[in-house]
């Protein structure tokens, strides 16, 4: 297999895996937090937000494309007239975190291999991605005449993403801490 | 293109350092260094001796720091088989490995000095 073919295959696998994982985590979030929903797609706690940051940090543009595909798979596709809107919605789901991560990498001089990344950068990235996602999504909904909840939607998406990222990343940190303490003792 | 594994490791390390899960604070690191130095002298370190050491603001402060090291897995407490009330501080596996690395480094440097 040539180098180009191999790289292309890897990219397709990454995009597919990220999309499937996104779909799974999205469904899981609905299962757990359906009572925190402001609307069908806006939750006050949104766990997949952490996955957005991780996918883009680890896989770059391939992670972003995977998020776009994953977002598209979560949409209802009920109304043929909404196809264009759903495509734009899906694209924004990948573009917003990609822009936030790239900006933060430049601002904090985090290299491509994530050298220089520290805990405070992870926090800043979570907040930046939440902010970018909230603004981009709401601007899109407003432009397409789909904005229903006004300022509440802007705030709910931001808070949902921040809380979701905090819960997931905090849980990862806790598991790592317990695992390391166990390994040190044995 | 940096490998995915490298990026993942660096992200995990950054997450691992999130407060309050961060590594040793300076006072604890200093205490660990003191304990490592004492272990080099093959001294058994009594917890009560550490708590009465004038270098620490109070016995409770000394206990709190060494207990924090124990909770983080760097030291263990061992009871004296002859008197269960007496506790000794013993370096945990990771600290002993660190000591071994230091010793190996010191030997290596010494050999370089000799051959130079």
PDB file of C-alpha atoms in Angstrom:
ATOM      1  CA  UNK A   1       0.000   0.000   0.000  1.00  0.00           C
ATOM      2  CA  UNK A   2       1.421   3.411  -0.956  1.00  0.00           C
ATOM      3  CA  UNK A   3       2.026   6.116   1.626  1.00  0.00           C
ATOM      4  CA  UNK A   4      -0.832   8.274   0.344  1.00  0.00           C
ATOM      5  CA  UNK A   5      -3.263   5.378   0.399  1.00  0.00           C
ATOM      6  CA  UNK A   6      -2.184   4.416   3.884  1.00  0.00           C
ATOM      7  CA  UNK A   7      -2.567   7.971   5.195  1.00  0.00           C
ATOM      8  CA  UNK A   8      -5.965   8.302   3.514  1.00  0.00           C
ATOM      9  CA  UNK A   9      -7.158   5.055   5.037  1.00  0.00           C
ATOM     10  CA  UNK A  10      -5.979   6.153   8.482  1.00  0.00           C
ATOM     11  CA  UNK A  11      -7.777   9.473   8.085  1.00  0.00           C
ATOM     12  CA  UNK A  12     -11.017   7.726   7.100  1.00  0.00           C
ATOM     13  CA  UNK A  13     -10.716   5.378  10.071  1.00  0.00           C
ATOM     14  CA  UNK A  14     -10.128   8.297  12.448  1.00  0.00           C
ATOM     15  CA  UNK A  15     -13.069  10.265  11.052  1.00  0.00           C
ATOM     16  CA  UNK A  16     -15.327   7.210  11.302  1.00  0.00           C
ATOM     17  CA  UNK A  17     -14.220   6.358  14.833  1.00  0.00           C
ATOM     18  CA  UNK A  18     -14.648   9.935  16.086  1.00  0.00           C
ATOM     19  CA  UNK A  19     -18.089  10.165  14.463  1.00  0.00           C
ATOM     20  CA  UNK A  20     -19.255   6.905  16.025  1.00  0.00           C
ATOM     21  CA  UNK A  21     -17.893   7.831  19.431  1.00  0.00           C
ATOM     22  CA  UNK A  22     -19.575  11.231  19.227  1.00  0.00           C
ATOM     23  CA  UNK A  23     -22.905   9.585  18.372  1.00  0.00           C
ATOM     24  CA  UNK A  24     -22.531   7.175  21.289  1.00  0.00           C
ATOM     25  CA  UNK A  25     -21.615   9.856  23.833  1.00  0.00           C
ATOM     26  CA  UNK A  26     -24.401  12.111  22.530  1.00  0.00           C
ATOM     27  CA  UNK A  27     -27.014   9.370  23.029  1.00  0.00           C
ATOM     28  CA  UNK A  28     -25.547   8.619  26.458  1.00  0.00           C
ATOM     29  CA  UNK A  29     -25.893  12.273  27.436  1.00  0.00           C
ATOM     30  CA  UNK A  30     -29.560  12.307  26.398  1.00  0.00           C
ATOM     31  CA  UNK A  31     -30.110   9.177  28.480  1.00  0.00           C
ATOM     32  CA  UNK A  32     -28.512  10.719  31.569  1.00  0.00           C
ATOM     33  CA  UNK A  33     -29.477  14.362  31.335  1.00  0.00           C
ATOM     34  CA  UNK A  34     -32.715  14.569  29.368  1.00  0.00           C
ATOM     35  CA  UNK A  35     -34.249  16.386  32.355  1.00  0.00           C
ATOM     36  CA  UNK A  36     -31.697  19.209  31.937  1.00  0.00           C
ATOM     37  CA  UNK A  37     -32.704  19.906  28.327  1.00  0.00           C
ATOM     38  CA  UNK A  38     -33.658  23.440  27.357  1.00  0.00           C
ATOM     39  CA  UNK A  39     -34.725  22.113  23.963  1.00  0.00           C
ATOM     40  CA  UNK A  40     -34.241  18.957  21.926  1.00  0.00           C
ATOM     41  CA  UNK A  41     -30.588  19.750  21.251  1.00  0.00           C
ATOM     42  CA  UNK A  42     -29.613  22.092  24.068  1.00  0.00           C
ATOM     43  CA  UNK A  43     -28.755  20.687  27.500  1.00  0.00           C
ATOM     44  CA  UNK A  44     -27.566  22.405  30.648  1.00  0.00           C
ATOM     45  CA  UNK A  45     -25.067  19.549  31.042  1.00  0.00           C
ATOM     46  CA  UNK A  46     -23.474  18.337  27.833  1.00  0.00           C
ATOM     47  CA  UNK A  47     -20.838  15.633  28.401  1.00  0.00           C
ATOM     48  CA  UNK A  48     -19.809  15.278  24.722  1.00  0.00           C
ATOM     49  CA  UNK A  49     -18.231  18.766  24.913  1.00  0.00           C
ATOM     50  CA  UNK A  50     -15.127  17.200  26.474  1.00  0.00           C
ATOM     51  CA  UNK A  51     -14.918  14.743  23.611  1.00  0.00           C
ATOM     52  CA  UNK A  52     -14.934  17.656  21.162  1.00  0.00           C
ATOM     53  CA  UNK A  53     -11.787  19.124  22.733  1.00  0.00           C
ATOM     54  CA  UNK A  54     -10.021  15.759  22.966  1.00  0.00           C
ATOM     55  CA  UNK A  55     -10.848  14.793  19.366  1.00  0.00           C
ATOM     56  CA  UNK A  56      -9.477  18.039  17.936  1.00  0.00           C
ATOM     57  CA  UNK A  57      -6.399  18.135  20.200  1.00  0.00           C
ATOM     58  CA  UNK A  58      -5.425  14.559  19.377  1.00  0.00           C
ATOM     59  CA  UNK A  59      -6.497  14.322  15.719  1.00  0.00           C
ATOM     60  CA  UNK A  60      -6.589  17.941  14.496  1.00  0.00           C
ATOM     61  CA  UNK A  61      -8.637  18.469  11.345  1.00  0.00           C
ATOM     62  CA  UNK A  62      -9.462  14.752  11.123  1.00  0.00           C
ATOM     63  CA  UNK A  63     -11.049  14.979  14.574  1.00  0.00           C
ATOM     64  CA  UNK A  64     -13.005  18.053  13.456  1.00  0.00           C
ATOM     65  CA  UNK A  65     -14.317  16.242  10.351  1.00  0.00           C
ATOM     66  CA  UNK A  66     -15.258  13.285  12.561  1.00  0.00           C
ATOM     67  CA  UNK A  67     -17.204  15.675  14.807  1.00  0.00           C
ATOM     68  CA  UNK A  68     -19.001  17.099  11.771  1.00  0.00           C
ATOM     69  CA  UNK A  69     -19.993  13.636  10.622  1.00  0.00           C
ATOM     70  CA  UNK A  70     -20.995  12.630  14.150  1.00  0.00           C
ATOM     71  CA  UNK A  71     -23.116  15.757  14.557  1.00  0.00           C
ATOM     72  CA  UNK A  72     -24.825  15.037  11.246  1.00  0.00           C
ATOM     73  CA  UNK A  73     -25.639  11.501  12.417  1.00  0.00           C
ATOM     74  CA  UNK A  74     -27.348  12.863  15.551  1.00  0.00           C
ATOM     75  CA  UNK A  75     -29.745  15.090  13.590  1.00  0.00           C
ATOM     76  CA  UNK A  76     -33.357  13.954  13.020  1.00  0.00           C
ATOM     77  CA  UNK A  77     -33.384  14.465   9.185  1.00  0.00           C
ATOM     78  CA  UNK A  78     -37.178  14.704   9.497  1.00  0.00           C
ATOM     79  CA  UNK A  79     -37.754  17.666   7.157  1.00  0.00           C
ATOM     80  CA  UNK A  80     -36.240  17.673   3.631  1.00  0.00           C
ATOM     81  CA  UNK A  81     -36.342  21.489   3.698  1.00  0.00           C
ATOM     82  CA  UNK A  82     -33.866  21.489   6.577  1.00  0.00           C
ATOM     83  CA  UNK A  83     -31.079  19.597   4.779  1.00  0.00           C
ATOM     84  CA  UNK A  84     -29.007  22.730   4.135  1.00  0.00           C
ATOM     85  CA  UNK A  85     -29.488  23.901   7.731  1.00  0.00           C
ATOM     86  CA  UNK A  86     -28.479  20.479   9.085  1.00  0.00           C
ATOM     87  CA  UNK A  87     -25.360  20.429   6.935  1.00  0.00           C
ATOM     88  CA  UNK A  88     -24.359  23.892   8.190  1.00  0.00           C
ATOM     89  CA  UNK A  89     -25.113  22.814  11.761  1.00  0.00           C
ATOM     90  CA  UNK A  90     -22.877  19.763  11.353  1.00  0.00           C
ATOM     91  CA  UNK A  91     -20.050  21.790   9.831  1.00  0.00           C
ATOM     92  CA  UNK A  92     -20.192  24.304  12.673  1.00  0.00           C
ATOM     93  CA  UNK A  93     -19.890  21.451  15.201  1.00  0.00           C
ATOM     94  CA  UNK A  94     -16.431  20.710  13.847  1.00  0.00           C
ATOM     95  CA  UNK A  95     -15.279  24.154  12.791  1.00  0.00           C
ATOM     96  CA  UNK A  96     -16.001  25.925  16.096  1.00  0.00           C
ATOM     97  CA  UNK A  97     -13.799  23.669  18.301  1.00  0.00           C
ATOM     98  CA  UNK A  98     -11.104  23.529  15.613  1.00  0.00           C
ATOM     99  CA  UNK A  99     -10.863  27.332  15.537  1.00  0.00           C
ATOM    100  CA  UNK A 100     -10.908  27.547  19.345  1.00  0.00           C
ATOM    101  CA  UNK A 101      -8.137  24.940  19.685  1.00  0.00           C
ATOM    102  CA  UNK A 102      -5.970  26.498  16.958  1.00  0.00           C
ATOM    103  CA  UNK A 103      -6.333  29.969  18.514  1.00  0.00           C
ATOM    104  CA  UNK A 104      -5.480  28.669  21.979  1.00  0.00           C
ATOM    105  CA  UNK A 105      -2.489  26.747  20.637  1.00  0.00           C
ATOM    106  CA  UNK A 106      -1.170  29.953  19.102  1.00  0.00           C
ATOM    107  CA  UNK A 107      -1.983  32.084  22.154  1.00  0.00           C
ATOM    108  CA  UNK A 108      -0.364  29.686  24.633  1.00  0.00           C
ATOM    109  CA  UNK A 109       2.415  28.593  22.235  1.00  0.00           C
ATOM    110  CA  UNK A 110       1.395  24.956  22.452  1.00  0.00           C
ATOM    111  CA  UNK A 111       3.232  23.007  19.785  1.00  0.00           C
ATOM    112  CA  UNK A 112       1.723  20.562  17.343  1.00  0.00           C
ATOM    113  CA  UNK A 113       2.804  17.620  19.470  1.00  0.00           C
ATOM    114  CA  UNK A 114       1.109  19.324  22.475  1.00  0.00           C
ATOM    115  CA  UNK A 115       4.440  20.198  24.115  1.00  0.00           C
ATOM    116  CA  UNK A 116       3.779  22.994  26.573  1.00  0.00           C
ATOM    117  CA  UNK A 117       0.210  21.891  27.280  1.00  0.00           C
ATOM    118  CA  UNK A 118      -0.574  22.158  30.980  1.00  0.00           C
ATOM    119  CA  UNK A 119      -3.601  21.822  33.218  1.00  0.00           C
ATOM    120  CA  UNK A 120      -4.572  25.508  32.952  1.00  0.00           C
ATOM    121  CA  UNK A 121      -4.481  25.275  29.171  1.00  0.00           C
ATOM    122  CA  UNK A 122      -6.942  22.375  29.341  1.00  0.00           C
ATOM    123  CA  UNK A 123      -9.284  24.558  31.401  1.00  0.00           C
ATOM    124  CA  UNK A 124      -8.857  27.496  29.005  1.00  0.00           C
ATOM    125  CA  UNK A 125      -9.485  25.200  26.031  1.00  0.00           C
ATOM    126  CA  UNK A 126     -12.706  23.910  27.593  1.00  0.00           C
ATOM    127  CA  UNK A 127     -14.002  27.431  28.131  1.00  0.00           C
ATOM    128  CA  UNK A 128     -12.882  28.623  24.677  1.00  0.00           C
ATOM    129  CA  UNK A 129     -14.494  25.687  22.890  1.00  0.00           C
ATOM    130  CA  UNK A 130     -17.703  26.210  24.862  1.00  0.00           C
ATOM    131  CA  UNK A 131     -17.713  29.907  23.979  1.00  0.00           C
ATOM    132  CA  UNK A 132     -16.961  29.297  20.292  1.00  0.00           C
ATOM    133  CA  UNK A 133     -19.576  26.574  20.012  1.00  0.00           C
ATOM    134  CA  UNK A 134     -22.245  28.649  21.716  1.00  0.00           C
ATOM    135  CA  UNK A 135     -21.654  31.738  19.593  1.00  0.00           C
ATOM    136  CA  UNK A 136     -21.314  29.921  16.255  1.00  0.00           C
ATOM    137  CA  UNK A 137     -24.315  27.685  16.858  1.00  0.00           C
ATOM    138  CA  UNK A 138     -26.590  30.475  17.971  1.00  0.00           C
ATOM    139  CA  UNK A 139     -25.512  32.774  15.134  1.00  0.00           C
ATOM    140  CA  UNK A 140     -26.317  29.983  12.698  1.00  0.00           C
ATOM    141  CA  UNK A 141     -29.703  29.287  14.282  1.00  0.00           C
ATOM    142  CA  UNK A 142     -30.529  33.000  14.266  1.00  0.00           C
ATOM    143  CA  UNK A 143     -29.427  33.431  10.633  1.00  0.00           C
ATOM    144  CA  UNK A 144     -31.563  30.463   9.557  1.00  0.00           C
ATOM    145  CA  UNK A 145     -34.571  31.597  11.591  1.00  0.00           C
ATOM    146  CA  UNK A 146     -34.318  28.583  13.936  1.00  0.00           C
ATOM    147  CA  UNK A 147     -33.446  30.485  17.112  1.00  0.00           C
ATOM    148  CA  UNK A 148     -36.219  29.733  19.609  1.00  0.00           C
ATOM    149  CA  UNK A 149     -34.890  30.425  23.099  1.00  0.00           C
ATOM    150  CA  UNK A 150     -33.018  33.703  22.633  1.00  0.00           C
ATOM    151  CA  UNK A 151     -30.275  34.552  25.092  1.00  0.00           C
ATOM    152  CA  UNK A 152     -31.133  31.458  27.163  1.00  0.00           C
ATOM    153  CA  UNK A 153     -29.917  29.271  24.312  1.00  0.00           C
ATOM    154  CA  UNK A 154     -26.571  31.109  24.133  1.00  0.00           C
ATOM    155  CA  UNK A 155     -26.092  30.796  27.863  1.00  0.00           C
ATOM    156  CA  UNK A 156     -27.356  27.183  28.073  1.00  0.00           C
ATOM    157  CA  UNK A 157     -25.032  25.928  25.339  1.00  0.00           C
ATOM    158  CA  UNK A 158     -22.044  27.673  26.976  1.00  0.00           C
ATOM    159  CA  UNK A 159     -22.857  26.412  30.484  1.00  0.00           C
ATOM    160  CA  UNK A 160     -23.735  22.949  29.207  1.00  0.00           C
ATOM    161  CA  UNK A 161     -20.433  22.616  27.401  1.00  0.00           C
ATOM    162  CA  UNK A 162     -18.369  23.967  30.314  1.00  0.00           C
ATOM    163  CA  UNK A 163     -20.102  21.731  32.866  1.00  0.00           C
ATOM    164  CA  UNK A 164     -19.958  18.703  30.589  1.00  0.00           C
ATOM    165  CA  UNK A 165     -16.242  19.185  29.921  1.00  0.00           C
ATOM    166  CA  UNK A 166     -15.555  19.790  33.626  1.00  0.00           C
ATOM    167  CA  UNK A 167     -17.362  16.580  34.636  1.00  0.00           C
ATOM    168  CA  UNK A 168     -15.662  14.371  32.054  1.00  0.00           C
ATOM    169  CA  UNK A 169     -12.155  15.838  32.388  1.00  0.00           C
ATOM    170  CA  UNK A 170     -12.475  15.870  36.166  1.00  0.00           C
ATOM    171  CA  UNK A 171     -13.502  12.208  36.103  1.00  0.00           C
ATOM    172  CA  UNK A 172     -10.486  11.360  33.922  1.00  0.00           C
ATOM    173  CA  UNK A 173      -8.178  13.217  36.349  1.00  0.00           C
ATOM    174  CA  UNK A 174      -9.708  11.365  39.311  1.00  0.00           C
ATOM    175  CA  UNK A 175      -9.300   7.953  37.666  1.00  0.00           C
ATOM    176  CA  UNK A 176      -5.685   8.767  36.770  1.00  0.00           C
ATOM    177  CA  UNK A 177      -4.996   9.890  40.333  1.00  0.00           C
ATOM    178  CA  UNK A 178      -6.438   6.695  41.829  1.00  0.00           C
ATOM    179  CA  UNK A 179      -4.631   4.510  39.299  1.00  0.00           C
ATOM    180  CA  UNK A 180      -1.280   6.210  39.935  1.00  0.00           C
ATOM    181  CA  UNK A 181      -1.633   5.941  43.708  1.00  0.00           C
ATOM    182  CA  UNK A 182      -2.459   2.249  43.353  1.00  0.00           C
ATOM    183  CA  UNK A 183       0.544   1.682  41.066  1.00  0.00           C
ATOM    184  CA  UNK A 184       2.887   3.483  43.454  1.00  0.00           C
ATOM    185  CA  UNK A 185       1.840   1.279  46.332  1.00  0.00           C
ATOM    186  CA  UNK A 186       2.150  -2.038  44.489  1.00  0.00           C
TER     187      UNK A 186
ATOM    188  CA  UNK B   1       3.213  14.637  12.002  1.00  0.00           C
ATOM    189  CA  UNK B   2       3.638  13.934  15.722  1.00  0.00           C
ATOM    190  CA  UNK B   3       2.251  10.556  16.632  1.00  0.00           C
ATOM    191  CA  UNK B   4      -1.167  10.238  18.159  1.00  0.00           C
ATOM    192  CA  UNK B   5       0.339   8.405  21.100  1.00  0.00           C
ATOM    193  CA  UNK B   6       2.643  11.324  21.954  1.00  0.00           C
ATOM    194  CA  UNK B   7      -0.224  13.795  21.826  1.00  0.00           C
ATOM    195  CA  UNK B   8      -2.400  11.508  23.942  1.00  0.00           C
ATOM    196  CA  UNK B   9       0.319  11.102  26.584  1.00  0.00           C
ATOM    197  CA  UNK B  10       0.851  14.850  26.809  1.00  0.00           C
ATOM    198  CA  UNK B  11      -2.867  15.477  27.104  1.00  0.00           C
ATOM    199  CA  UNK B  12      -3.159  12.850  29.841  1.00  0.00           C
ATOM    200  CA  UNK B  13      -0.252  14.427  31.690  1.00  0.00           C
ATOM    201  CA  UNK B  14      -1.875  17.854  31.484  1.00  0.00           C
ATOM    202  CA  UNK B  15      -5.210  16.478  32.748  1.00  0.00           C
ATOM    203  CA  UNK B  16      -3.369  14.599  35.503  1.00  0.00           C
ATOM    204  CA  UNK B  17      -1.985  17.914  36.778  1.00  0.00           C
ATOM    205  CA  UNK B  18      -5.404  19.491  37.224  1.00  0.00           C
ATOM    206  CA  UNK B  19      -5.899  20.747  40.775  1.00  0.00           C
ATOM    207  CA  UNK B  20      -6.588  19.253  43.273  1.00  0.00           C
ATOM    208  CA  UNK B  21      -4.959  16.201  41.676  1.00  0.00           C
ATOM    209  CA  UNK B  22      -1.590  17.890  41.170  1.00  0.00           C
ATOM    210  CA  UNK B  23       1.723  16.452  42.268  1.00  0.00           C
ATOM    211  CA  UNK B  24       3.693  17.261  45.393  1.00  0.00           C
ATOM    212  CA  UNK B  25       3.650  20.754  46.817  1.00  0.00           C
ATOM    213  CA  UNK B  26       7.070  22.245  47.553  1.00  0.00           C
ATOM    214  CA  UNK B  27       7.049  21.437  51.273  1.00  0.00           C
ATOM    215  CA  UNK B  28       6.174  17.809  50.555  1.00  0.00           C
ATOM    216  CA  UNK B  29       8.886  17.557  47.907  1.00  0.00           C
ATOM    217  CA  UNK B  30      11.414  18.941  50.401  1.00  0.00           C
ATOM    218  CA  UNK B  31      10.281  16.428  53.019  1.00  0.00           C
ATOM    219  CA  UNK B  32      10.607  13.596  50.528  1.00  0.00           C
ATOM    220  CA  UNK B  33      14.133  14.742  49.706  1.00  0.00           C
ATOM    221  CA  UNK B  34      14.968  14.729  53.437  1.00  0.00           C
ATOM    222  CA  UNK B  35      13.551  11.219  53.808  1.00  0.00           C
ATOM    223  CA  UNK B  36      15.530  10.030  50.784  1.00  0.00           C
ATOM    224  CA  UNK B  37      18.711  11.528  52.259  1.00  0.00           C
ATOM    225  CA  UNK B  38      18.067   9.749  55.573  1.00  0.00           C
ATOM    226  CA  UNK B  39      17.405   6.459  53.800  1.00  0.00           C
ATOM    227  CA  UNK B  40      20.823   6.796  52.164  1.00  0.00           C
ATOM    228  CA  UNK B  41      22.351   6.880  55.617  1.00  0.00           C
ATOM    229  CA  UNK B  42      20.476   3.614  56.268  1.00  0.00           C
ATOM    230  CA  UNK B  43      18.628   5.244  59.099  1.00  0.00           C
ATOM    231  CA  UNK B  44      15.255   3.973  60.098  1.00  0.00           C
ATOM    232  CA  UNK B  45      13.041   7.014  60.269  1.00  0.00           C
ATOM    233  CA  UNK B  46      10.659   7.138  63.184  1.00  0.00           C
ATOM    234  CA  UNK B  47       7.476   9.072  62.654  1.00  0.00           C
ATOM    235  CA  UNK B  48       7.718  10.517  66.174  1.00  0.00           C
ATOM    236  CA  UNK B  49      11.274  11.753  65.498  1.00  0.00           C
ATOM    237  CA  UNK B  50      10.129  13.493  62.358  1.00  0.00           C
ATOM    238  CA  UNK B  51       7.266  15.154  64.202  1.00  0.00           C
ATOM    239  CA  UNK B  52       9.610  16.469  66.875  1.00  0.00           C
ATOM    240  CA  UNK B  53      12.109  17.824  64.337  1.00  0.00           C
ATOM    241  CA  UNK B  54      12.597  21.580  64.795  1.00  0.00           C
ATOM    242  CA  UNK B  55      12.715  22.165  61.052  1.00  0.00           C
ATOM    243  CA  UNK B  56       8.947  21.817  60.869  1.00  0.00           C
ATOM    244  CA  UNK B  57       6.621  24.507  62.273  1.00  0.00           C
ATOM    245  CA  UNK B  58       4.775  22.012  64.469  1.00  0.00           C
ATOM    246  CA  UNK B  59       4.373  18.251  64.987  1.00  0.00           C
ATOM    247  CA  UNK B  60       0.970  18.359  63.351  1.00  0.00           C
ATOM    248  CA  UNK B  61       2.410  20.098  60.291  1.00  0.00           C
ATOM    249  CA  UNK B  62       5.111  17.435  59.980  1.00  0.00           C
ATOM    250  CA  UNK B  63       2.513  14.699  60.355  1.00  0.00           C
ATOM    251  CA  UNK B  64       0.218  16.308  57.813  1.00  0.00           C
ATOM    252  CA  UNK B  65       2.987  16.496  55.224  1.00  0.00           C
ATOM    253  CA  UNK B  66       4.219  12.955  55.701  1.00  0.00           C
ATOM    254  CA  UNK B  67       0.632  11.707  55.714  1.00  0.00           C
ATOM    255  CA  UNK B  68       0.056  13.515  52.434  1.00  0.00           C
ATOM    256  CA  UNK B  69       3.118  11.738  51.012  1.00  0.00           C
ATOM    257  CA  UNK B  70       1.643   8.467  52.232  1.00  0.00           C
ATOM    258  CA  UNK B  71      -1.735   9.204  50.610  1.00  0.00           C
ATOM    259  CA  UNK B  72      -0.006  10.047  47.341  1.00  0.00           C
ATOM    260  CA  UNK B  73       1.859   6.762  47.502  1.00  0.00           C
ATOM    261  CA  UNK B  74       5.435   7.967  48.075  1.00  0.00           C
ATOM    262  CA  UNK B  75       5.931   6.558  51.590  1.00  0.00           C
ATOM    263  CA  UNK B  76       4.361   3.917  53.804  1.00  0.00           C
ATOM    264  CA  UNK B  77       4.063   3.600  57.568  1.00  0.00           C
ATOM    265  CA  UNK B  78       5.373   0.449  59.223  1.00  0.00           C
ATOM    266  CA  UNK B  79       4.736  -0.535  62.815  1.00  0.00           C
ATOM    267  CA  UNK B  80       7.608  -1.723  64.972  1.00  0.00           C
ATOM    268  CA  UNK B  81       6.951  -5.450  65.578  1.00  0.00           C
ATOM    269  CA  UNK B  82       8.222  -5.023  69.153  1.00  0.00           C
ATOM    270  CA  UNK B  83       6.094  -1.993  69.940  1.00  0.00           C
ATOM    271  CA  UNK B  84       3.083  -1.448  67.699  1.00  0.00           C
ATOM    272  CA  UNK B  85       2.767   2.137  68.885  1.00  0.00           C
ATOM    273  CA  UNK B  86       6.018   3.034  67.181  1.00  0.00           C
ATOM    274  CA  UNK B  87       5.739   3.753  63.476  1.00  0.00           C
ATOM    275  CA  UNK B  88       8.546   3.972  60.966  1.00  0.00           C
ATOM    276  CA  UNK B  89       8.431   5.777  57.661  1.00  0.00           C
ATOM    277  CA  UNK B  90       9.446   3.630  54.743  1.00  0.00           C
ATOM    278  CA  UNK B  91       9.969   4.794  51.186  1.00  0.00           C
ATOM    279  CA  UNK B  92       7.416   3.317  48.767  1.00  0.00           C
ATOM    280  CA  UNK B  93       8.402   1.505  45.593  1.00  0.00           C
ATOM    281  CA  UNK B  94       8.347   4.597  43.385  1.00  0.00           C
ATOM    282  CA  UNK B  95      10.554   6.537  45.812  1.00  0.00           C
ATOM    283  CA  UNK B  96      12.991   3.607  46.055  1.00  0.00           C
ATOM    284  CA  UNK B  97      13.150   3.476  42.259  1.00  0.00           C
ATOM    285  CA  UNK B  98      13.914   7.201  42.237  1.00  0.00           C
ATOM    286  CA  UNK B  99      16.718   6.616  44.769  1.00  0.00           C
ATOM    287  CA  UNK B 100      18.136   3.832  42.589  1.00  0.00           C
ATOM    288  CA  UNK B 101      18.100   6.137  39.575  1.00  0.00           C
ATOM    289  CA  UNK B 102      19.888   8.837  41.555  1.00  0.00           C
ATOM    290  CA  UNK B 103      22.488   6.329  42.811  1.00  0.00           C
ATOM    291  CA  UNK B 104      23.086   5.058  39.292  1.00  0.00           C
ATOM    292  CA  UNK B 105      23.496   8.627  38.092  1.00  0.00           C
ATOM    293  CA  UNK B 106      25.950   9.485  40.867  1.00  0.00           C
ATOM    294  CA  UNK B 107      28.042   6.351  40.154  1.00  0.00           C
ATOM    295  CA  UNK B 108      28.063   7.185  36.464  1.00  0.00           C
ATOM    296  CA  UNK B 109      29.194  10.745  37.110  1.00  0.00           C
ATOM    297  CA  UNK B 110      31.887   9.525  39.545  1.00  0.00           C
ATOM    298  CA  UNK B 111      33.238   7.104  36.967  1.00  0.00           C
ATOM    299  CA  UNK B 112      33.356   9.887  34.393  1.00  0.00           C
ATOM    300  CA  UNK B 113      35.329  12.039  36.850  1.00  0.00           C
ATOM    301  CA  UNK B 114      37.808   9.209  37.453  1.00  0.00           C
ATOM    302  CA  UNK B 115      38.332   8.497  33.780  1.00  0.00           C
ATOM    303  CA  UNK B 116      38.648  12.180  32.840  1.00  0.00           C
TER     304      UNK B 116
END
